[in-house]
Amino acid sequence: MVSSILMVILALCVLAAGFLTLKKELAADPPVFSSKKEAKEEMVGLFQDRGFFYLTGIALLMQVVCKQAHIVPFDFFQAFLASSGIQALFYFIKRKDLGLKTVLVILVSFIFLFF
């Protein structure tokens, strides 16, 4: 029950962060590039994830360690939701502390596993 409520809250945070990002991107003027190098730097900037892949990996590791390799597809969803939900929460409060994000992803993963 607790994990279901937490999943809904995290999913709503991800959805709201997506809408805010989309709104911000649609309001901005399209970029104009003068060289390929500048365009490449912009593309690399788009893919900077601020630890998203690390957090997803940590959440998956928690699933594998605690379930001892009895992984089902739903576990991948939970790991993705834990990492993206925490990223969305930090997006709202405008902080980039990777250590705190890691601790919260581990905590949320334990809640998903045991509650």
PDB file of C-alpha atoms in Angstrom:
ATOM      1  CA  MET A   1       0.000   0.000   0.000  1.00  0.00           C
ATOM      2  CA  VAL A   2       2.756   2.431   0.970  1.00  0.00           C
ATOM      3  CA  SER A   3       4.767   1.594  -2.140  1.00  0.00           C
ATOM      4  CA  SER A   4       1.705   2.085  -4.358  1.00  0.00           C
ATOM      5  CA  ILE A   5       1.049   5.533  -2.923  1.00  0.00           C
ATOM      6  CA  LEU A   6       4.732   6.416  -3.315  1.00  0.00           C
ATOM      7  CA  MET A   7       4.662   5.203  -6.933  1.00  0.00           C
ATOM      8  CA  VAL A   8       1.694   7.447  -7.722  1.00  0.00           C
ATOM      9  CA  ILE A   9       3.349  10.463  -6.075  1.00  0.00           C
ATOM     10  CA  LEU A  10       6.619   9.896  -7.944  1.00  0.00           C
ATOM     11  CA  ALA A  11       4.798   9.346 -11.243  1.00  0.00           C
ATOM     12  CA  LEU A  12       2.887  12.603 -10.805  1.00  0.00           C
ATOM     13  CA  CYS A  13       6.151  14.421 -10.035  1.00  0.00           C
ATOM     14  CA  VAL A  14       7.722  13.034 -13.219  1.00  0.00           C
ATOM     15  CA  LEU A  15       4.669  14.046 -15.235  1.00  0.00           C
ATOM     16  CA  ALA A  16       4.619  17.568 -13.778  1.00  0.00           C
ATOM     17  CA  ALA A  17       8.370  18.015 -14.351  1.00  0.00           C
ATOM     18  CA  GLY A  18       7.903  16.870 -17.949  1.00  0.00           C
ATOM     19  CA  PHE A  19       5.137  19.406 -18.537  1.00  0.00           C
ATOM     20  CA  LEU A  20       7.173  22.224 -16.973  1.00  0.00           C
ATOM     21  CA  THR A  21      10.198  21.348 -19.095  1.00  0.00           C
ATOM     22  CA  LEU A  22       8.077  21.143 -22.245  1.00  0.00           C
ATOM     23  CA  LYS A  23       6.471  24.501 -21.491  1.00  0.00           C
ATOM     24  CA  LYS A  24       9.891  26.081 -20.936  1.00  0.00           C
ATOM     25  CA  GLU A  25      11.303  24.615 -24.150  1.00  0.00           C
ATOM     26  CA  LEU A  26       8.308  25.686 -26.232  1.00  0.00           C
ATOM     27  CA  ALA A  27       8.528  29.246 -24.908  1.00  0.00           C
ATOM     28  CA  ALA A  28      12.223  29.578 -25.790  1.00  0.00           C
ATOM     29  CA  ASP A  29      13.432  30.643 -29.200  1.00  0.00           C
ATOM     30  CA  PRO A  30      14.913  27.848 -31.330  1.00  0.00           C
ATOM     31  CA  PRO A  31      18.707  27.814 -31.221  1.00  0.00           C
ATOM     32  CA  VAL A  32      20.715  28.979 -34.207  1.00  0.00           C
ATOM     33  CA  PHE A  33      24.094  27.299 -34.674  1.00  0.00           C
ATOM     34  CA  SER A  34      26.975  28.823 -36.566  1.00  0.00           C
ATOM     35  CA  SER A  35      29.148  25.717 -36.645  1.00  0.00           C
ATOM     36  CA  LYS A  36      29.012  21.959 -36.234  1.00  0.00           C
ATOM     37  CA  LYS A  37      31.038  22.221 -33.039  1.00  0.00           C
ATOM     38  CA  GLU A  38      28.460  24.512 -31.471  1.00  0.00           C
ATOM     39  CA  ALA A  39      25.646  22.171 -32.510  1.00  0.00           C
ATOM     40  CA  LYS A  40      27.529  19.197 -31.060  1.00  0.00           C
ATOM     41  CA  GLU A  41      28.049  21.014 -27.755  1.00  0.00           C
ATOM     42  CA  GLU A  42      24.323  21.782 -27.601  1.00  0.00           C
ATOM     43  CA  MET A  43      23.474  18.120 -28.280  1.00  0.00           C
ATOM     44  CA  VAL A  44      25.880  16.952 -25.567  1.00  0.00           C
ATOM     45  CA  GLY A  45      24.256  19.457 -23.196  1.00  0.00           C
ATOM     46  CA  LEU A  46      20.850  17.947 -23.898  1.00  0.00           C
ATOM     47  CA  PHE A  47      22.060  14.499 -22.920  1.00  0.00           C
ATOM     48  CA  GLN A  48      23.707  15.521 -19.658  1.00  0.00           C
ATOM     49  CA  ASP A  49      21.552  13.584 -17.249  1.00  0.00           C
ATOM     50  CA  ARG A  50      22.850  14.889 -13.901  1.00  0.00           C
ATOM     51  CA  GLY A  51      23.244  11.348 -12.602  1.00  0.00           C
ATOM     52  CA  PHE A  52      20.059   9.805 -14.008  1.00  0.00           C
ATOM     53  CA  PHE A  53      21.788   6.696 -15.366  1.00  0.00           C
ATOM     54  CA  TYR A  54      23.762   6.262 -12.161  1.00  0.00           C
ATOM     55  CA  LEU A  55      20.607   6.516 -10.076  1.00  0.00           C
ATOM     56  CA  THR A  56      18.779   4.033 -12.311  1.00  0.00           C
ATOM     57  CA  GLY A  57      21.727   1.647 -12.016  1.00  0.00           C
ATOM     58  CA  ILE A  58      21.727   1.968  -8.236  1.00  0.00           C
ATOM     59  CA  ALA A  59      17.985   1.278  -8.100  1.00  0.00           C
ATOM     60  CA  LEU A  60      18.416  -1.790 -10.344  1.00  0.00           C
ATOM     61  CA  LEU A  61      21.316  -2.979  -8.208  1.00  0.00           C
ATOM     62  CA  MET A  62      19.112  -2.731  -5.122  1.00  0.00           C
ATOM     63  CA  GLN A  63      16.479  -4.839  -6.884  1.00  0.00           C
ATOM     64  CA  VAL A  64      19.046  -7.493  -7.892  1.00  0.00           C
ATOM     65  CA  VAL A  65      20.718  -7.642  -4.476  1.00  0.00           C
ATOM     66  CA  CYS A  66      17.508  -7.815  -2.471  1.00  0.00           C
ATOM     67  CA  LYS A  67      15.639 -10.171  -4.778  1.00  0.00           C
ATOM     68  CA  GLN A  68      18.755 -12.256  -5.464  1.00  0.00           C
ATOM     69  CA  ALA A  69      18.423 -12.253  -9.260  1.00  0.00           C
ATOM     70  CA  HIS A  70      14.677 -13.064  -9.344  1.00  0.00           C
ATOM     71  CA  ILE A  71      13.987 -10.017 -11.481  1.00  0.00           C
ATOM     72  CA  VAL A  72      10.701  -9.499 -13.300  1.00  0.00           C
ATOM     73  CA  PRO A  73       9.896  -6.685 -15.771  1.00  0.00           C
ATOM     74  CA  PHE A  74       7.998  -4.760 -13.078  1.00  0.00           C
ATOM     75  CA  ASP A  75      11.275  -4.378 -11.158  1.00  0.00           C
ATOM     76  CA  PHE A  76      12.731  -2.403 -14.074  1.00  0.00           C
ATOM     77  CA  PHE A  77       9.687  -0.120 -13.938  1.00  0.00           C
ATOM     78  CA  GLN A  78      10.143   0.401 -10.206  1.00  0.00           C
ATOM     79  CA  ALA A  79      13.840   1.213 -10.634  1.00  0.00           C
ATOM     80  CA  PHE A  80      13.113   3.674 -13.430  1.00  0.00           C
ATOM     81  CA  LEU A  81      10.305   5.282 -11.437  1.00  0.00           C
ATOM     82  CA  ALA A  82      12.474   5.601  -8.322  1.00  0.00           C
ATOM     83  CA  SER A  83      15.328   7.288 -10.165  1.00  0.00           C
ATOM     84  CA  SER A  84      13.220   9.539 -12.390  1.00  0.00           C
ATOM     85  CA  GLY A  85      10.887  10.462  -9.522  1.00  0.00           C
ATOM     86  CA  ILE A  86      13.769  11.552  -7.311  1.00  0.00           C
ATOM     87  CA  GLN A  87      15.264  13.488 -10.239  1.00  0.00           C
ATOM     88  CA  ALA A  88      11.904  15.250 -10.731  1.00  0.00           C
ATOM     89  CA  LEU A  89      11.693  16.184  -7.046  1.00  0.00           C
ATOM     90  CA  PHE A  90      15.160  17.702  -7.175  1.00  0.00           C
ATOM     91  CA  TYR A  91      14.199  19.508 -10.377  1.00  0.00           C
ATOM     92  CA  PHE A  92      11.353  21.194  -8.479  1.00  0.00           C
ATOM     93  CA  ILE A  93      13.543  22.306  -5.583  1.00  0.00           C
ATOM     94  CA  LYS A  94      16.390  23.276  -7.973  1.00  0.00           C
ATOM     95  CA  ARG A  95      19.153  21.306  -6.220  1.00  0.00           C
ATOM     96  CA  LYS A  96      21.773  19.066  -7.774  1.00  0.00           C
ATOM     97  CA  ASP A  97      23.166  17.152  -4.785  1.00  0.00           C
ATOM     98  CA  LEU A  98      23.968  13.696  -6.199  1.00  0.00           C
ATOM     99  CA  GLY A  99      24.769  12.214  -2.781  1.00  0.00           C
ATOM    100  CA  LEU A 100      21.351  13.068  -1.373  1.00  0.00           C
ATOM    101  CA  LYS A 101      19.689  11.795  -4.553  1.00  0.00           C
ATOM    102  CA  THR A 102      21.530   8.489  -4.159  1.00  0.00           C
ATOM    103  CA  VAL A 103      20.409   8.078  -0.549  1.00  0.00           C
ATOM    104  CA  LEU A 104      16.799   8.857  -1.486  1.00  0.00           C
ATOM    105  CA  VAL A 105      16.865   6.384  -4.416  1.00  0.00           C
ATOM    106  CA  ILE A 106      18.146   3.656  -2.084  1.00  0.00           C
ATOM    107  CA  LEU A 107      15.441   4.520   0.476  1.00  0.00           C
ATOM    108  CA  VAL A 108      12.683   4.512  -2.159  1.00  0.00           C
ATOM    109  CA  SER A 109      14.002   1.211  -3.567  1.00  0.00           C
ATOM    110  CA  PHE A 110      13.800  -0.374  -0.117  1.00  0.00           C
ATOM    111  CA  ILE A 111      10.251   0.922   0.286  1.00  0.00           C
ATOM    112  CA  PHE A 112       9.321  -0.572  -3.101  1.00  0.00           C
ATOM    113  CA  LEU A 113      10.912  -3.889  -2.137  1.00  0.00           C
ATOM    114  CA  PHE A 114       9.597  -4.371   1.381  1.00  0.00           C
ATOM    115  CA  PHE A 115       6.352  -2.391   1.729  1.00  0.00           C
TER     116      PHE A 115
END
